[in-house]
Coordinates of C-alpha atoms and ligand atoms in Angstrom, one line a residue:
X40 CA -0.4 33.8 6.0
X41 CA 0.5 35.2 9.5
X42 CA 1.5 32.5 12.0
X43 CA 0.4 33.1 15.5
X44 CA 2.8 32.1 18.3
X45 CA 1.3 31.2 21.5
X46 CA 1.8 29.2 24.7
X47 CA -1.9 28.7 25.3
X48 CA -3.3 25.4 24.3
X49 CA -6.9 26.7 24.2
X50 CA -5.9 29.5 21.8
X51 CA -4.1 27.1 19.5
X52 CA -7.0 24.7 19.5
X53 CA -9.3 27.5 18.2
X54 CA -7.5 27.3 15.0
X55 CA -8.0 23.4 14.5
X56 CA -11.8 23.9 15.3
X57 CA -11.9 26.5 12.6
X58 CA -10.3 24.3 9.9
X59 CA -6.8 25.6 10.2
X60 CA -3.4 23.8 10.9
X61 CA -1.3 24.1 14.1
X62 CA 2.1 22.9 15.1
X63 CA 2.2 21.5 18.7
X64 CA 4.9 19.8 21.0
X65 CA 4.8 16.0 21.9
X66 CA 7.2 13.8 23.8
X67 CA 8.6 12.5 20.4
X68 CA 8.9 15.6 18.0
X69 CA 6.7 18.7 17.2
X70 CA 3.5 17.6 15.1
X71 CA 1.6 19.7 12.5
X72 CA -2.1 19.0 13.3
X73 CA -5.5 19.3 11.6
X74 CA -8.9 17.9 12.4
X75 CA -8.8 14.4 10.9
X76 CA -12.4 14.6 9.8
X77 CA -11.8 17.9 7.8
X78 CA -10.6 17.0 4.3
X79 CA -9.6 20.6 3.4
X80 CA -7.7 21.1 6.6
X81 CA -5.9 17.9 6.2
X82 CA -5.0 19.0 2.6
X83 CA -3.3 22.1 4.1
X84 CA -0.8 20.0 6.0
X85 CA 0.4 18.3 2.8
X86 CA 0.8 21.7 1.1
X87 CA 2.5 23.4 4.0
X88 CA 5.1 20.6 4.4
X89 CA 5.4 19.8 0.6
X90 CA 4.7 16.2 1.7
X91 CA 4.1 13.8 -1.0
X92 CA 0.4 12.7 -1.1
X93 CA 1.4 8.8 -0.6
X94 CA 2.7 9.5 2.8
X95 CA 0.1 8.7 5.4
X96 CA -0.5 10.8 8.7
X97 CA -0.8 9.6 12.2
X98 CA -4.0 10.4 14.1
X99 CA -3.4 11.7 17.7
X100 CA -6.2 11.1 20.3
X101 CA -6.5 12.8 23.7
X102 CA -8.8 10.1 25.1
X103 CA -8.9 6.3 24.5
X104 CA -12.5 6.5 23.6
X105 CA -11.7 8.4 20.4
X106 CA -10.0 5.3 18.9
X107 CA -13.4 4.0 18.2
X108 CA -14.5 6.7 15.7
X109 CA -11.2 6.3 13.9
X110 CA -11.0 2.4 13.5
X111 CA -13.1 0.0 11.9
X112 CA -12.3 -2.6 14.4
X113 CA -9.2 -3.5 16.1
X114 CA -7.5 -6.9 16.8
X115 CA -6.7 -8.3 20.2
X116 CA -3.0 -7.6 19.7
X117 CA -3.8 -3.9 19.0
X118 CA -5.9 -3.9 22.1
X119 CA -3.2 -5.3 24.3
X120 CA -0.5 -2.8 22.9
X121 CA -2.9 0.1 23.5
X122 CA -3.5 -1.2 26.9
X123 CA 0.3 -1.4 27.7
X124 CA 1.7 1.7 25.9
X125 CA -1.0 4.4 25.7
X126 CA -0.4 7.2 26.3
X127 CA 3.2 7.0 25.0
X128 CA 5.5 7.1 22.0
X129 CA 3.9 4.2 20.2
X130 CA 1.7 4.3 17.0
X131 CA -0.6 1.3 16.3
X132 CA -1.9 0.9 12.6
X133 CA -5.3 -0.5 12.6
X134 CA -8.3 -0.7 10.0
X135 CA -9.7 2.7 9.4
X136 CA -13.3 3.7 9.8
X137 CA -15.3 4.8 6.9
X138 CA -15.5 8.3 8.6
X139 CA -11.8 8.9 8.1
X140 CA -11.1 10.7 4.8
X141 CA -8.7 8.8 2.5
X142 CA -6.4 11.9 2.1
X143 CA -5.4 11.4 5.8
X144 CA -4.3 7.8 5.2
X145 CA -2.6 8.4 1.7
X146 CA -5.3 6.1 0.3
X147 CA -4.7 3.3 2.6
X148 CA -7.4 1.3 4.3
X149 CA -5.6 1.4 7.6
X150 CA -4.9 4.3 10.0
X151 CA -2.0 4.9 12.4
X152 CA -3.1 6.1 16.1
X153 CA -1.2 7.4 18.8
X154 CA -1.9 9.0 22.2
X155 CA 0.7 11.4 23.4
X156 CA 1.6 11.5 27.1
X157 CA 3.1 15.1 26.7
X158 CA 1.1 17.4 29.1
X159 CA 0.7 20.4 26.8
X160 CA -0.2 18.1 23.8
X161 CA -3.0 16.6 25.9
X162 CA -4.4 19.9 27.0
X163 CA -4.3 20.9 23.3
X164 CA -5.9 17.7 22.1
X165 CA -8.7 17.9 24.8
X166 CA -9.4 21.6 23.7
X167 CA -9.6 20.5 20.0
X168 CA -12.4 18.0 20.8
X169 CA -11.6 15.8 17.9
X170 CA -8.7 13.4 16.9
X171 CA -5.8 15.5 15.2
X172 CA -3.8 14.0 12.4
X173 CA -0.2 15.3 12.5
X174 CA 3.0 14.3 10.7
X175 CA 6.2 16.0 12.1
X176 CA 6.1 19.8 11.6
X177 CA 9.0 20.3 9.3
X178 CA 9.3 20.7 5.5
X179 CA 9.4 17.1 4.0
X180 CA 12.9 15.6 4.0
X181 CA 14.4 18.0 6.6
X182 CA 15.3 16.8 10.3
X183 CA 12.1 16.5 12.4
X184 CA 11.6 19.6 14.7
X185 CA 12.4 19.1 18.4
X186 CA 11.9 22.8 19.3
X187 CA 9.3 25.4 18.4
X188 CA 12.3 27.4 16.9
X189 CA 12.9 24.6 14.4
X190 CA 9.1 24.6 13.6
X191 CA 9.5 28.5 13.0
X192 CA 12.5 28.1 10.8
X193 CA 10.6 25.7 8.4
X194 CA 7.0 26.8 8.6
X195 CA 6.7 30.3 9.6
X196 CA 4.1 32.0 7.2
X197 CA 2.7 28.6 6.2
X198 CA 0.7 27.5 9.0
X199 CA -1.8 29.2 11.3
X200 CA -0.3 28.8 14.7
X201 CA 2.7 27.3 16.6
X202 CA 1.9 26.2 20.2
X203 CA 5.2 26.9 22.0
X204 CA 6.5 24.3 24.4
X205 CA 9.9 23.0 25.6
X206 CA 12.4 21.0 23.5
X207 CA 10.7 17.5 23.0
X208 CA 11.9 14.9 25.5
X209 CA 12.6 11.9 23.3
X210 CA 13.5 13.7 20.1
X211 CA 12.8 10.8 17.6
X212 CA 9.5 9.9 16.1
X213 CA 7.1 7.3 17.5
X214 CA 7.5 3.5 17.1
X215 CA 5.1 2.4 14.5
X216 CA 3.6 -1.1 14.7
X217 CA 1.3 -2.6 12.2
X218 CA -1.5 -4.5 14.1
X219 CA -3.7 -5.5 11.0
X220 CA -2.1 -8.9 10.2
X221 CA -1.7 -12.2 12.0
X222 CA 1.1 -10.9 14.2
X223 CA 2.2 -7.2 14.9
X224 CA 5.0 -6.0 12.8
X225 CA 7.3 -3.1 13.8
X226 CA 7.4 -0.8 10.8
X227 CA 9.5 2.0 12.3
X228 CA 11.7 1.9 15.4
X229 CA 11.4 4.5 18.2
X230 CA 11.9 4.9 22.0
X231 CA 9.5 1.9 22.6
X232 CA 11.8 -1.0 21.6
X233 CA 10.7 -4.3 20.0
X234 CA 11.9 -5.9 23.3
X235 CA 9.3 -3.9 25.0
X236 CA 6.6 -4.8 22.8
X237 CA 7.5 -8.4 22.9
X238 CA 6.9 -8.3 26.6
X239 CA 3.2 -7.9 25.7
X240 CA 3.0 -9.7 22.4
X241 CA 5.9 -12.1 22.1
X242 CA 5.3 -13.0 18.4
X243 CA 5.8 -9.4 17.3
X244 CA 8.1 -9.2 14.2
X245 CA 10.4 -6.4 12.9
X246 CA 10.0 -5.4 9.4
X247 CA 13.0 -6.6 7.4
X248 CA 12.8 -4.1 4.5
X249 CA 12.5 -4.7 0.9
X250 CA 9.6 -4.2 -1.5
X251 CA 6.7 -5.1 0.9
X252 CA 7.9 -2.5 3.4
X253 CA 7.1 0.2 0.7
X254 CA 3.6 -1.2 0.6
X255 CA 3.2 -1.6 4.4
X256 CA 4.6 1.8 5.3
X257 CA 4.7 4.1 2.2
X258 CA 6.3 7.0 3.8
X259 CA 9.4 5.2 4.8
X260 CA 10.9 5.2 1.4
X261 CA 10.8 9.1 1.1
X262 CA 14.0 11.1 1.8
X263 CA 14.2 11.8 5.6
X264 CA 16.0 13.4 8.4
X265 CA 18.5 15.2 6.2
X266 CA 20.6 18.2 7.1
X267 CA 22.1 20.1 4.2
X268 CA 25.5 18.9 5.4
X269 CA 26.8 15.4 4.5
X270 CA 26.3 12.8 7.2
X271 CA 28.8 10.1 7.8
X272 CA 28.5 7.4 10.4
X273 CA 31.9 6.4 12.1
X274 CA 32.9 4.0 14.8
X275 CA 34.7 6.7 16.7
X276 CA 36.0 10.3 16.3
X277 CA 39.5 9.1 15.1
X278 CA 37.9 7.6 11.9
X279 CA 36.7 11.1 10.9
X280 CA 38.8 12.3 8.1
X281 CA 39.2 16.2 7.8
X282 CA 36.8 17.5 5.0
X283 CA 36.1 21.2 5.1
X284 CA 34.1 22.3 8.1
X285 CA 33.1 19.3 10.1
X286 CA 31.2 18.5 13.1
X287 CA 31.0 15.4 15.4
X288 CA 28.2 14.0 17.6
X289 CA 28.6 10.9 19.8
X290 CA 29.9 9.7 23.2
X291 CA 33.6 10.4 23.2
X292 CA 36.1 12.7 21.7
X293 CA 39.8 12.4 21.5
X294 CA 40.8 14.5 18.5
X295 CA 39.7 18.2 18.6
X296 CA 39.8 19.2 15.1
X297 CA 36.0 19.7 14.6
X298 CA 34.3 23.0 14.2
X299 CA 31.4 21.8 16.2
X300 CA 31.1 19.0 18.8
X301 CA 28.3 17.4 20.8
X302 CA 29.2 14.8 23.5
X303 CA 26.5 12.8 24.8
X304 CA 26.1 10.8 28.1
X305 CA 23.7 8.3 26.9
X306 CA 21.8 7.0 23.9
X307 CA 18.8 8.8 25.2
X308 CA 20.6 12.1 25.2
X309 CA 22.0 11.4 21.9
X310 CA 18.5 10.9 20.4
X311 CA 17.2 14.0 22.3
X312 CA 19.9 16.2 20.7
X313 CA 20.5 14.7 17.2
X314 CA 17.9 16.6 15.0
X315 CA 18.6 20.0 16.7
X316 CA 22.3 19.4 16.3
X317 CA 21.8 18.7 12.4
X318 CA 19.8 22.0 12.3
X319 CA 22.7 23.9 14.3
X320 CA 25.2 22.4 11.9
X321 CA 23.3 23.8 8.8
X322 CA 23.2 27.3 10.5
X323 CA 26.9 27.1 11.2
X324 CA 27.6 26.1 7.4
X325 CA 29.2 22.8 8.4
X326 CA 30.0 20.5 5.4
X327 CA 30.3 17.1 7.0
X328 CA 28.7 15.8 10.2
X329 CA 30.4 12.6 11.7
X330 CA 27.9 10.6 13.9
X331 CA 29.3 7.9 16.2
X332 CA 27.6 4.6 15.7
X333 CA 25.6 3.2 18.7
X334 CA 24.8 -0.4 19.8
X335 CA 21.3 -1.3 18.5
X336 CA 19.8 -1.9 21.8
X337 CA 16.9 0.1 23.3
X338 CA 16.8 3.5 21.7
X339 CA 20.0 2.7 19.9
X340 CA 18.0 0.9 17.2
X341 CA 15.9 3.9 16.4
X342 CA 19.0 6.2 16.5
X343 CA 20.9 4.0 14.0
X344 CA 17.8 3.8 11.7
X345 CA 17.7 7.7 11.6
X346 CA 21.5 7.9 11.1
X347 CA 21.5 5.5 8.1
X348 CA 18.5 7.4 6.6
X349 CA 20.3 10.7 7.0
X350 CA 23.6 9.3 5.7
X351 CA 21.9 7.8 2.7
X352 CA 20.4 11.2 1.4
Ligands
LIG493 P1 5.8 11.3 10.3 O1 4.6 11.7 11.3 O2 6.1 12.5 9.4 O3 6.9 10.7 10.9 O4 4.9 10.4 9.2 C1 4.2 9.2 9.8 C2 4.7 8.0 9.3 O5 4.0 7.0 10.1 C3 4.5 7.6 7.9 O6 5.7 8.1 7.1 C4 4.5 6.1 8.0 O7 5.9 5.5 7.9 C5 3.8 5.8 9.3 N1 2.4 5.5 9.1 C6 1.4 6.3 9.3 N2 0.2 5.9 9.0 C7 0.5 4.6 8.6 C8 -0.4 3.6 8.1 N3 -1.7 3.6 8.0 N4 0.3 2.3 7.7 C9 1.6 2.3 7.8 N5 2.4 3.2 8.3 C10 1.8 4.4 8.6
LIG494 MG1 8.1 13.3 9.2

């Protein structure tokens, strides 16, 4: 398949309307989209990404009114969180409507919904005229793509089109909150922290992990965010032992024996750079990537979650 590259959201949207799949930028990471109501198009996403069929997709809307056709009723808490954080990097999980094909939700009776604030994404979604399901636009297991070049690296020849935008602002995937139970439960951390969510719904809980988390958020148990290089979390650069070609990402650097180094001024910058750095390390044939641990506050919680998953692989 030939993959068309374009900066025109209207041109990219013609592929969605024709039953194709398109990668597009958002404020979190690049997504790989299809019309949520077109089962055959949704199946193409799983095939192109080699994504396990039990990993549900997030539906992206351009208008608040589109939430109605996706959900079979939403709780007061979901309504409050939507009011406070849409558009933005928050996904709310609600009951799915019967119109949503089960392939999109990996067989679940619930669906994750998000409304990006990214301008090009909004123009693209408006031109699609339908909610668009989109997981991250990478081969499953690889670091999520934060640039169109990273999408190209993984998916050129496998998808219809790449809508080319800038590098994504946040660089980590959306916060996912399950709003189908008694109280909201954060299933995946992201740029919107549990502290922010508790300002709106104080009873919000954070999922502690364990067996039920597999049931609640099936995708989370799959291998994630992994560069080919080994990832090791360290307190600071001096803890990094020499092992072949090595790289370091973090806030401060005292020793200079690394083959590649990224010094970040803040947690936000660290998040913004992390996945692109992983990919650059692979291109540079780095064996070990030392990642400096961060305080688990604000974006730090999401950052540590991604670092731990990358280090596990
Ligand atoms: P990705 O967009 O590739 O980060 O994948 C979407 C992730 O969102 C999944 O792996 C799940 O962790 C989460 N998710 C999406 N839909 C649901 C749902 N209905 N219930 C629980 N978690 C969901
Ligand atoms: Mg993903």
